mmCIF file of C-alpha atoms and ligand atoms in Angstrom:
data_model
loop_
_atom_site.group_PDB
_atom_site.id
_atom_site.type_symbol
_atom_site.label_atom_id
_atom_site.label_comp_id
_atom_site.label_asym_id
_atom_site.label_seq_id
_atom_site.Cartn_x
_atom_site.Cartn_y
_atom_site.Cartn_z
ATOM 1 C CA MET A 25 50.505 -29.644 102.355
ATOM 2 C CA SER A 26 48.241 -30.680 99.501
ATOM 3 C CA ALA A 27 49.154 -31.330 95.867
ATOM 4 C CA GLY A 28 52.229 -29.193 96.117
ATOM 5 C CA HIS A 29 50.227 -26.131 97.183
ATOM 6 C CA ASN A 30 51.083 -24.653 100.562
ATOM 7 C CA VAL A 31 47.558 -23.959 101.783
ATOM 8 C CA GLU A 32 48.964 -21.105 103.853
ATOM 9 C CA ASP A 33 49.617 -19.289 100.601
ATOM 10 C CA TRP A 34 46.218 -18.590 99.097
ATOM 11 C CA GLY A 35 47.748 -16.317 96.501
ATOM 12 C CA ALA A 36 48.155 -19.095 93.953
ATOM 13 C CA VAL A 37 44.535 -20.128 94.498
ATOM 14 C CA HIS A 38 43.189 -16.595 94.268
ATOM 15 C CA ALA A 39 45.138 -16.123 91.041
ATOM 16 C CA ILE A 40 42.647 -18.546 89.493
ATOM 17 C CA PRO A 41 39.963 -16.369 87.857
ATOM 18 C CA THR A 42 37.206 -17.442 90.222
ATOM 19 C CA TYR A 43 36.291 -13.742 90.337
ATOM 20 C CA HIS A 44 35.247 -12.159 87.086
ATOM 21 C CA LYS A 45 37.216 -8.958 86.904
ATOM 22 C CA ALA A 46 34.357 -6.606 86.037
ATOM 23 C CA PRO A 47 35.557 -3.516 84.185
ATOM 24 C CA ALA A 48 35.799 -0.501 86.494
ATOM 25 C CA SER A 49 33.217 2.027 85.402
ATOM 26 C CA PRO A 50 32.245 5.625 86.117
ATOM 27 C CA ARG A 51 30.213 6.000 89.330
ATOM 28 C CA THR A 52 26.478 6.570 89.006
ATOM 29 C CA ALA A 53 26.080 7.840 92.596
ATOM 30 C CA PRO A 54 25.817 11.604 93.053
ATOM 31 C CA PHE A 55 28.257 13.326 95.365
ATOM 32 C CA GLY A 56 28.099 16.541 97.289
ATOM 33 C CA THR A 57 30.294 19.622 97.091
ATOM 34 C CA ARG A 58 30.729 22.576 99.459
ATOM 35 C CA GLU A 59 28.948 24.696 96.887
ATOM 36 C CA ARG A 60 26.114 22.183 96.393
ATOM 37 C CA PRO A 61 25.781 19.923 99.435
ATOM 38 C CA LEU A 62 24.034 16.618 98.740
ATOM 39 C CA PRO A 63 20.767 16.166 100.692
ATOM 40 C CA LEU A 64 21.116 12.879 102.562
ATOM 41 C CA ILE A 65 19.136 10.633 104.911
ATOM 42 C CA ILE A 66 21.003 7.922 106.804
ATOM 43 C CA ASP A 67 19.100 4.777 107.836
ATOM 44 C CA SER A 68 21.146 3.052 110.481
ATOM 45 C CA ASP A 69 21.494 0.529 113.301
ATOM 46 C CA PRO A 70 24.100 2.327 115.430
ATOM 47 C CA GLY A 71 26.467 0.346 115.837
ATOM 48 C CA LEU A 72 30.158 0.946 116.138
ATOM 49 C CA ASP A 73 30.883 1.622 112.466
ATOM 50 C CA ASP A 74 27.506 3.337 112.032
ATOM 51 C CA ALA A 75 28.675 5.852 114.652
ATOM 52 C CA LEU A 76 31.713 6.773 112.562
ATOM 53 C CA ALA A 77 29.579 6.972 109.405
ATOM 54 C CA ILE A 78 27.168 9.377 111.114
ATOM 55 C CA GLY A 79 30.073 11.454 112.425
ATOM 56 C CA LEU A 80 31.595 11.658 108.970
ATOM 57 C CA ALA A 81 28.257 12.863 107.585
ATOM 58 C CA CYS A 82 27.912 15.466 110.351
ATOM 59 C CA ALA A 83 31.407 16.810 109.673
ATOM 60 C CA SER A 84 31.117 16.945 105.882
ATOM 61 C CA PRO A 85 30.040 20.303 104.360
ATOM 62 C CA GLU A 86 29.539 18.330 101.134
ATOM 63 C CA LEU A 87 26.437 16.751 102.713
ATOM 64 C CA ARG A 88 23.182 18.154 104.084
ATOM 65 C CA LEU A 89 22.115 15.524 106.632
ATOM 66 C CA LEU A 90 18.312 15.690 106.730
ATOM 67 C CA ALA A 91 17.675 12.873 109.213
ATOM 68 C CA VAL A 92 18.935 9.707 110.823
ATOM 69 C CA THR A 93 16.384 6.908 110.973
ATOM 70 C CA THR A 94 16.929 3.701 112.882
ATOM 71 C CA VAL A 95 16.325 0.006 112.317
ATOM 72 C CA GLY A 96 16.940 -3.012 114.518
ATOM 73 C CA GLY A 97 20.154 -4.798 113.627
ATOM 74 C CA ASN A 98 23.389 -4.447 115.543
ATOM 75 C CA ALA A 99 21.266 -3.991 118.638
ATOM 76 C CA ASP A 100 17.605 -3.660 119.629
ATOM 77 C CA VAL A 101 15.995 -0.810 117.681
ATOM 78 C CA HIS A 102 15.260 1.205 120.843
ATOM 79 C CA ARG A 103 18.957 1.109 121.769
ATOM 80 C CA CYS A 104 19.862 2.056 118.195
ATOM 81 C CA THR A 105 17.519 5.040 118.429
ATOM 82 C CA GLU A 106 18.942 6.196 121.762
ATOM 83 C CA ASN A 107 22.457 5.740 120.356
ATOM 84 C CA ALA A 108 21.560 7.851 117.310
ATOM 85 C CA LEU A 109 20.194 10.661 119.499
ATOM 86 C CA ARG A 110 23.254 10.625 121.778
ATOM 87 C CA LEU A 111 25.769 10.408 118.922
ATOM 88 C CA LEU A 112 24.206 13.389 117.126
ATOM 89 C CA HIS A 113 24.244 15.280 120.422
ATOM 90 C CA ALA A 114 27.932 14.450 120.926
ATOM 91 C CA TYR A 115 28.635 15.593 117.358
ATOM 92 C CA GLY A 116 26.865 18.917 118.011
ATOM 93 C CA ARG A 117 23.973 18.086 115.679
ATOM 94 C CA ASP A 118 20.834 18.141 117.780
ATOM 95 C CA ASP A 119 19.303 19.810 114.721
ATOM 96 C CA VAL A 120 19.192 16.487 112.837
ATOM 97 C CA PRO A 121 15.881 14.685 113.457
ATOM 98 C CA VAL A 122 15.876 11.039 114.506
ATOM 99 C CA ALA A 123 12.984 8.640 113.986
ATOM 100 C CA GLU A 124 12.664 5.001 114.922
ATOM 101 C CA GLY A 125 11.842 2.318 112.362
ATOM 102 C CA ALA A 126 11.407 -1.404 112.182
ATOM 103 C CA ALA A 127 12.473 -3.574 115.081
ATOM 104 C CA GLY A 128 13.147 -6.553 112.841
ATOM 105 C CA ALA A 129 12.812 -8.194 109.458
ATOM 106 C CA LEU A 130 9.719 -8.131 107.257
ATOM 107 C CA LEU A 131 9.490 -11.888 107.645
ATOM 108 C CA GLY A 132 11.224 -14.433 109.790
ATOM 109 C CA SER A 133 13.266 -14.204 112.930
ATOM 110 C CA VAL A 134 15.086 -11.180 114.303
ATOM 111 C CA VAL A 135 18.853 -11.202 113.651
ATOM 112 C CA ARG A 136 21.224 -9.259 115.924
ATOM 113 C CA ALA A 137 24.959 -8.550 116.017
ATOM 114 C CA THR A 138 25.321 -7.753 119.709
ATOM 115 C CA GLU A 139 28.221 -10.209 119.922
ATOM 116 C CA VAL A 140 30.051 -7.747 117.660
ATOM 117 C CA HIS A 141 28.801 -4.380 118.890
ATOM 118 C CA GLY A 142 27.905 -5.191 122.511
ATOM 119 C CA GLU A 143 24.401 -5.254 124.009
ATOM 120 C CA SER A 144 24.369 -1.435 123.924
ATOM 121 C CA GLY A 145 25.326 -1.377 120.248
ATOM 122 C CA ILE A 146 28.228 0.958 121.052
ATOM 123 C CA GLY A 147 30.546 -1.256 123.048
ATOM 124 C CA ASN A 148 31.319 0.101 126.503
ATOM 125 C CA THR A 149 31.097 3.748 125.464
ATOM 126 C CA GLN A 150 28.957 5.958 127.674
ATOM 127 C CA LEU A 151 27.433 8.918 125.864
ATOM 128 C CA ASP A 152 25.701 11.881 127.505
ATOM 129 C CA PRO A 153 21.900 11.828 127.204
ATOM 130 C CA ALA A 154 20.560 13.935 124.347
ATOM 131 C CA PRO A 155 18.059 16.776 124.920
ATOM 132 C CA THR A 156 16.149 15.555 121.857
ATOM 133 C CA THR A 157 13.662 12.735 121.411
ATOM 134 C CA PRO A 158 12.666 10.640 118.402
ATOM 135 C CA ARG A 159 10.082 12.108 116.038
ATOM 136 C CA PRO A 160 6.709 10.461 116.805
ATOM 137 C CA GLU A 161 5.897 9.909 113.122
ATOM 138 C CA GLY A 162 8.450 7.118 112.865
ATOM 139 C CA ALA A 163 11.196 6.386 110.353
ATOM 140 C CA VAL A 164 9.231 5.520 107.223
ATOM 141 C CA ALA A 165 6.791 8.435 107.533
ATOM 142 C CA LEU A 166 9.641 10.858 108.274
ATOM 143 C CA ILE A 167 11.617 9.744 105.223
ATOM 144 C CA ALA A 168 8.480 9.988 103.056
ATOM 145 C CA ARG A 169 7.729 13.500 104.355
ATOM 146 C CA LEU A 170 11.296 14.706 103.812
ATOM 147 C CA LEU A 171 11.265 13.298 100.273
ATOM 148 C CA ALA A 172 7.953 15.009 99.538
ATOM 149 C CA GLU A 173 9.100 18.332 101.009
ATOM 150 C CA SER A 174 12.533 18.374 99.366
ATOM 151 C CA PRO A 175 12.813 20.639 96.315
ATOM 152 C CA GLU A 176 15.335 18.149 94.882
ATOM 153 C CA PRO A 177 15.793 14.365 95.001
ATOM 154 C CA VAL A 178 17.401 13.041 98.178
ATOM 155 C CA ALA A 179 20.112 10.399 98.566
ATOM 156 C CA ILE A 180 19.611 7.710 101.191
ATOM 157 C CA ALA A 181 22.486 5.810 102.806
ATOM 158 C CA PRO A 182 21.057 2.608 104.329
ATOM 159 C CA ILE A 183 23.795 1.235 106.590
ATOM 160 C CA GLY A 184 21.767 -1.390 108.438
ATOM 161 C CA PRO A 185 19.178 -3.987 107.426
ATOM 162 C CA LEU A 186 16.974 -2.684 104.596
ATOM 163 C CA THR A 187 13.605 -3.166 106.283
ATOM 164 C CA ASN A 188 12.710 0.547 106.517
ATOM 165 C CA ILE A 189 13.617 1.134 102.869
ATOM 166 C CA ALA A 190 11.462 -1.777 101.699
ATOM 167 C CA LEU A 191 8.542 -0.518 103.813
ATOM 168 C CA LEU A 192 9.023 2.989 102.371
ATOM 169 C CA LEU A 193 8.817 1.622 98.818
ATOM 170 C CA ARG A 194 5.702 -0.369 99.655
ATOM 171 C CA GLU A 195 3.870 2.318 101.669
ATOM 172 C CA TYR A 196 4.944 5.377 99.635
ATOM 173 C CA PRO A 197 5.647 4.098 96.103
ATOM 174 C CA ARG A 198 5.219 7.566 94.590
ATOM 175 C CA GLN A 199 8.117 8.894 96.709
ATOM 176 C CA ALA A 200 10.551 6.476 95.073
ATOM 177 C CA SER A 201 11.093 9.019 92.294
ATOM 178 C CA LYS A 202 12.368 11.513 94.881
ATOM 179 C CA ILE A 203 15.206 9.172 95.903
ATOM 180 C CA SER A 204 18.276 10.193 93.896
ATOM 181 C CA HIS A 205 20.371 7.200 94.937
ATOM 182 C CA LEU A 206 20.600 4.422 97.486
ATOM 183 C CA CYS A 207 24.227 4.165 98.599
ATOM 184 C CA LEU A 208 23.940 1.144 100.856
ATOM 185 C CA MET A 209 26.432 -0.762 102.958
ATOM 186 C CA GLY A 210 25.648 -4.416 102.498
ATOM 187 C CA GLY A 211 26.264 -7.581 100.550
ATOM 188 C CA SER A 212 29.370 -9.056 99.037
ATOM 189 C CA ILE A 213 30.522 -10.353 95.664
ATOM 190 C CA GLY A 214 32.455 -12.983 97.554
ATOM 191 C CA GLU A 215 31.962 -14.544 100.974
ATOM 192 C CA GLY A 216 29.755 -13.137 103.672
ATOM 193 C CA ASN A 217 30.574 -12.310 107.271
ATOM 194 C CA THR A 218 27.497 -13.494 109.175
ATOM 195 C CA THR A 219 27.452 -16.731 107.182
ATOM 196 C CA SER A 220 29.921 -17.799 104.541
ATOM 197 C CA SER A 221 27.216 -16.799 102.028
ATOM 198 C CA ALA A 222 25.787 -13.616 103.491
ATOM 199 C CA GLU A 223 26.725 -10.230 104.883
ATOM 200 C CA PHE A 224 24.875 -9.078 108.011
ATOM 201 C CA ASN A 225 22.717 -6.217 106.656
ATOM 202 C CA ILE A 226 21.371 -8.416 103.874
ATOM 203 C CA VAL A 227 20.861 -11.663 105.793
ATOM 204 C CA ALA A 228 19.173 -9.734 108.624
ATOM 205 C CA ASP A 229 16.316 -9.096 106.183
ATOM 206 C CA PRO A 230 16.800 -10.782 102.774
ATOM 207 C CA ASP A 231 13.211 -10.115 101.704
ATOM 208 C CA ALA A 232 13.641 -6.381 102.257
ATOM 209 C CA ALA A 233 16.935 -6.443 100.361
ATOM 210 C CA ASP A 234 15.200 -8.269 97.502
ATOM 211 C CA VAL A 235 12.548 -5.526 97.309
ATOM 212 C CA VAL A 236 15.280 -2.854 97.243
ATOM 213 C CA PHE A 237 17.467 -4.467 94.570
ATOM 214 C CA ARG A 238 14.418 -5.076 92.376
ATOM 215 C CA SER A 239 13.126 -1.499 92.833
ATOM 216 C CA GLY A 240 14.870 0.101 89.856
ATOM 217 C CA ILE A 241 16.180 2.891 92.074
ATOM 218 C CA PRO A 242 19.860 3.652 91.305
ATOM 219 C CA ILE A 243 21.961 1.739 93.803
ATOM 220 C CA THR A 244 25.561 1.617 94.884
ATOM 221 C CA MET A 245 26.301 -1.537 96.853
ATOM 222 C CA ILE A 246 29.195 -0.913 99.228
ATOM 223 C CA GLY A 247 29.883 -4.530 100.116
ATOM 224 C CA LEU A 248 32.500 -6.426 102.052
ATOM 225 C CA ASP A 249 34.778 -6.615 99.001
ATOM 226 C CA VAL A 250 35.570 -2.921 99.426
ATOM 227 C CA THR A 251 34.812 -2.394 103.122
ATOM 228 C CA HIS A 252 37.368 -5.045 104.087
ATOM 229 C CA GLN A 253 39.945 -2.657 102.601
ATOM 230 C CA ALA A 254 38.613 0.230 104.755
ATOM 231 C CA LEU A 255 40.587 -0.735 107.832
ATOM 232 C CA LEU A 256 41.508 1.220 110.935
ATOM 233 C CA ASP A 257 44.183 0.149 113.402
ATOM 234 C CA ARG A 258 45.701 1.385 116.674
ATOM 235 C CA GLU A 259 47.735 3.997 114.806
ATOM 236 C CA ALA A 260 44.508 5.385 113.384
ATOM 237 C CA THR A 261 42.810 5.529 116.778
ATOM 238 C CA ALA A 262 45.891 7.265 118.166
ATOM 239 C CA SER A 263 45.565 9.815 115.339
ATOM 240 C CA LEU A 264 41.907 10.308 116.226
ATOM 241 C CA ARG A 265 42.788 10.924 119.886
ATOM 242 C CA ALA A 266 45.586 13.300 118.877
ATOM 243 C CA THR A 267 43.031 15.651 117.285
ATOM 244 C CA GLY A 268 41.860 16.435 120.816
ATOM 245 C CA THR A 269 38.153 16.618 120.034
ATOM 246 C CA ARG A 270 35.658 14.745 122.213
ATOM 247 C CA SER A 271 33.952 13.313 119.121
ATOM 248 C CA ALA A 272 37.259 11.921 117.867
ATOM 249 C CA GLY A 273 37.828 10.434 121.316
ATOM 250 C CA ILE A 274 34.443 8.714 121.060
ATOM 251 C CA ALA A 275 35.315 7.393 117.579
ATOM 252 C CA ALA A 276 38.644 6.109 118.903
ATOM 253 C CA GLU A 277 36.983 4.393 121.873
ATOM 254 C CA LEU A 278 34.364 2.720 119.662
ATOM 255 C CA THR A 279 37.031 1.573 117.211
ATOM 256 C CA ASP A 280 39.292 0.279 119.976
ATOM 257 C CA PHE A 281 36.365 -1.832 121.242
ATOM 258 C CA ALA A 282 36.199 -3.459 117.786
ATOM 259 C CA LEU A 283 39.994 -3.814 117.656
ATOM 260 C CA ASP A 284 40.046 -5.501 121.061
ATOM 261 C CA ARG A 285 37.328 -7.919 119.926
ATOM 262 C CA ASN A 286 39.092 -8.721 116.650
ATOM 263 C CA ARG A 287 42.391 -9.299 118.450
ATOM 264 C CA GLU A 288 40.630 -11.661 120.894
ATOM 265 C CA TRP A 289 38.760 -13.531 118.162
ATOM 266 C CA SER A 290 41.447 -13.881 115.519
ATOM 267 C CA GLY A 291 44.577 -11.969 116.449
ATOM 268 C CA ALA A 292 43.714 -9.405 113.797
ATOM 269 C CA THR A 293 45.149 -5.902 114.288
ATOM 270 C CA THR A 294 42.603 -4.005 112.179
ATOM 271 C CA THR A 295 38.850 -3.446 111.988
ATOM 272 C CA ALA A 296 36.711 -2.587 108.968
ATOM 273 C CA ILE A 297 34.681 0.619 109.258
ATOM 274 C CA HIS A 298 32.083 -0.717 106.829
ATOM 275 C CA ASP A 299 29.362 1.927 107.056
ATOM 276 C CA ALA A 300 31.629 4.949 106.760
ATOM 277 C CA VAL A 301 32.591 3.824 103.236
ATOM 278 C CA ALA A 302 28.990 4.301 102.075
ATOM 279 C CA VAL A 303 28.984 7.886 103.355
ATOM 280 C CA ALA A 304 32.538 8.571 102.131
ATOM 281 C CA HIS A 305 31.480 7.560 98.591
ATOM 282 C CA LEU A 306 28.979 10.453 98.637
ATOM 283 C CA VAL A 307 31.612 12.911 99.866
ATOM 284 C CA VAL A 308 34.756 12.031 97.862
ATOM 285 C CA PRO A 309 34.050 11.295 94.183
ATOM 286 C CA ASP A 310 37.221 9.308 93.447
ATOM 287 C CA LEU A 311 37.774 7.401 96.697
ATOM 288 C CA VAL A 312 35.889 4.203 95.838
ATOM 289 C CA ALA A 313 36.194 2.475 92.444
ATOM 290 C CA VAL A 314 32.999 0.705 91.373
ATOM 291 C CA ALA A 315 31.922 -1.686 88.640
ATOM 292 C CA PRO A 316 28.455 -2.499 87.256
ATOM 293 C CA TYR A 317 26.845 -5.745 88.403
ATOM 294 C CA HIS A 318 23.441 -7.357 88.327
ATOM 295 C CA VAL A 319 22.740 -8.116 91.983
ATOM 296 C CA ALA A 320 20.087 -10.603 93.065
ATOM 297 C CA VAL A 321 19.324 -11.579 96.652
ATOM 298 C CA ASP A 322 18.877 -15.197 97.679
ATOM 299 C CA THR A 323 15.676 -15.277 99.768
ATOM 300 C CA THR A 324 15.537 -19.056 100.046
ATOM 301 C CA HIS A 325 15.902 -20.729 103.429
ATOM 302 C CA GLY A 326 18.960 -22.771 102.566
ATOM 303 C CA PRO A 327 22.665 -22.191 103.291
ATOM 304 C CA ALA A 328 22.863 -19.355 100.729
ATOM 305 C CA ARG A 329 20.050 -17.294 102.312
ATOM 306 C CA GLY A 330 20.931 -13.611 102.188
ATOM 307 C CA ARG A 331 23.657 -13.988 99.591
ATOM 308 C CA THR A 332 23.981 -11.117 97.082
ATOM 309 C CA VAL A 333 24.515 -12.947 93.812
ATOM 310 C CA CYS A 334 26.591 -10.496 91.792
ATOM 311 C CA ASP A 335 27.092 -11.000 88.050
ATOM 312 C CA GLY A 336 29.295 -8.584 86.133
ATOM 313 C CA LEU A 337 30.196 -10.771 83.184
ATOM 314 C CA PRO A 338 28.855 -9.006 80.034
ATOM 315 C CA TYR A 339 28.240 -12.127 77.925
ATOM 316 C CA ARG A 340 26.306 -13.829 80.719
ATOM 317 C CA LEU A 341 24.167 -10.761 81.341
ATOM 318 C CA GLN A 342 23.405 -10.495 77.640
ATOM 319 C CA ARG A 343 22.727 -14.234 77.362
ATOM 320 C CA ASP A 344 20.233 -14.093 80.237
ATOM 321 C CA GLY A 345 18.679 -10.775 79.328
ATOM 322 C CA ARG A 346 19.792 -9.069 82.537
ATOM 323 C CA THR A 347 21.257 -5.590 82.960
ATOM 324 C CA PRO A 348 23.296 -4.246 85.861
ATOM 325 C CA ASN A 349 21.152 -2.828 88.679
ATOM 326 C CA ALA A 350 23.965 -1.610 90.933
ATOM 327 C CA ASP A 351 27.421 -0.133 91.069
ATOM 328 C CA VAL A 352 29.415 -2.409 93.344
ATOM 329 C CA GLY A 353 32.395 -1.135 95.338
ATOM 330 C CA ILE A 354 35.652 -2.796 94.333
ATOM 331 C CA VAL A 355 38.639 -0.757 95.547
ATOM 332 C CA ILE A 356 39.283 1.958 98.136
ATOM 333 C CA ASP A 357 42.502 3.741 99.138
ATOM 334 C CA ARG A 358 42.865 2.815 102.810
ATOM 335 C CA GLY A 359 45.217 5.696 103.644
ATOM 336 C CA ARG A 360 42.929 8.324 102.126
ATOM 337 C CA PHE A 361 39.944 6.767 103.910
ATOM 338 C CA THR A 362 41.739 6.906 107.262
ATOM 339 C CA ARG A 363 42.796 10.526 106.752
ATOM 340 C CA LEU A 364 39.252 11.456 105.701
ATOM 341 C CA LEU A 365 37.870 10.094 108.979
ATOM 342 C CA VAL A 366 40.554 11.682 111.177
ATOM 343 C CA ASP A 367 40.145 15.058 109.465
ATOM 344 C CA ALA A 368 36.352 14.861 109.755
ATOM 345 C CA PHE A 369 36.361 14.053 113.455
ATOM 346 C CA SER A 370 38.902 16.831 114.066
ATOM 347 C CA ARG A 371 36.186 19.238 112.875
ATOM 348 C CA LEU A 372 33.534 17.957 115.294
ATOM 349 C CA PRO A 373 33.082 19.190 118.895
HETATM 350 O O1 LIG B 412 28.405 -6.319 107.770
HETATM 351 C C1 LIG B 412 28.650 -5.023 108.239
HETATM 352 C C2 LIG B 412 27.368 -4.335 108.564
HETATM 353 O O2 LIG B 412 26.706 -5.021 109.615
HETATM 354 C C3 LIG B 412 27.587 -2.904 109.091
HETATM 355 O O3 LIG B 412 26.500 -2.097 108.733
HETATM 356 C C4 LIG B 412 27.622 -3.092 110.574
HETATM 357 O O4 LIG B 412 27.192 -1.923 111.282
HETATM 358 C C5 LIG B 412 26.625 -4.201 110.762
HETATM 359 O O5 LIG B 412 25.348 -3.616 110.815
HETATM 360 CA CA1 LIG B 413 25.331 -0.769 110.400
#
């Protein structure tokens, strides 16, 4: 007990306005419809939650998935690439090209999350080999070519470290105008998950994230604040299995691996499907509520390295001459999110 506060009850503490309650605002991200599917490239480090994000994209007629590119993160980039090929094969989408990107950060040491996702990147799940192979041109060149060839701007959903996106902007600056939106999973207004300051995708390559947030390209930051509301549990994995599709069985197995780990680590009974929220935001226009923030990335080498410093307070922004450079995810309806995933995987092979 301290000063009359029961430290088990954080409610009283969180009632203190340590968070500026930014005004919810209309989304700036585009979204697809069945009549006008949104062209989309996913850049990913598959990854347990990446696998569900890719499945959601494959099952959504509101999206036209042009490619999946890979980056080192949850696991070694070669494993991520093989996982991407095998997941797309399992989802019946051998038509979607895969290309391999950066193995690690622009600068500094390589960061991995194999303790979370397993050495394979997909827990203990065994997927059938795919008949396809990665495109030899590599991730950045493939994205640049698809942007150049597309008759309309293309959305990109980076759901791993942002290294490939930073390299794209540096190597193909003229293609930036063909990117309609970056709907990225990463960052946090509040605490991180990899460190108390930083979320994994950002701290894995803070310099790349800095390039992206300074780029001027419209961004939605789907951070931990909203993804920690996007929780699946054993009831959800049972619902996935009940659909009877092999893809849903794979999603259930991957999610149960994360649930088992969370139960072992902390006794938690849920797991956040972070990456799928970034894709869901491009499919369902009113699922995620966002607010405008100026987001800056800490690229120093101190304890705050990789922190996304988010400021949504109008008077401060005006005082400092800054304007918001991202929509930041604030709220999601967990039940709708769960049903969206179960319905999507029921439509896959
Ligand atoms: O912090 C969550 C992010 O890190 C997700 O993209 C997950 O796949 C891991 O890469
Ligand atoms: Ca990821």
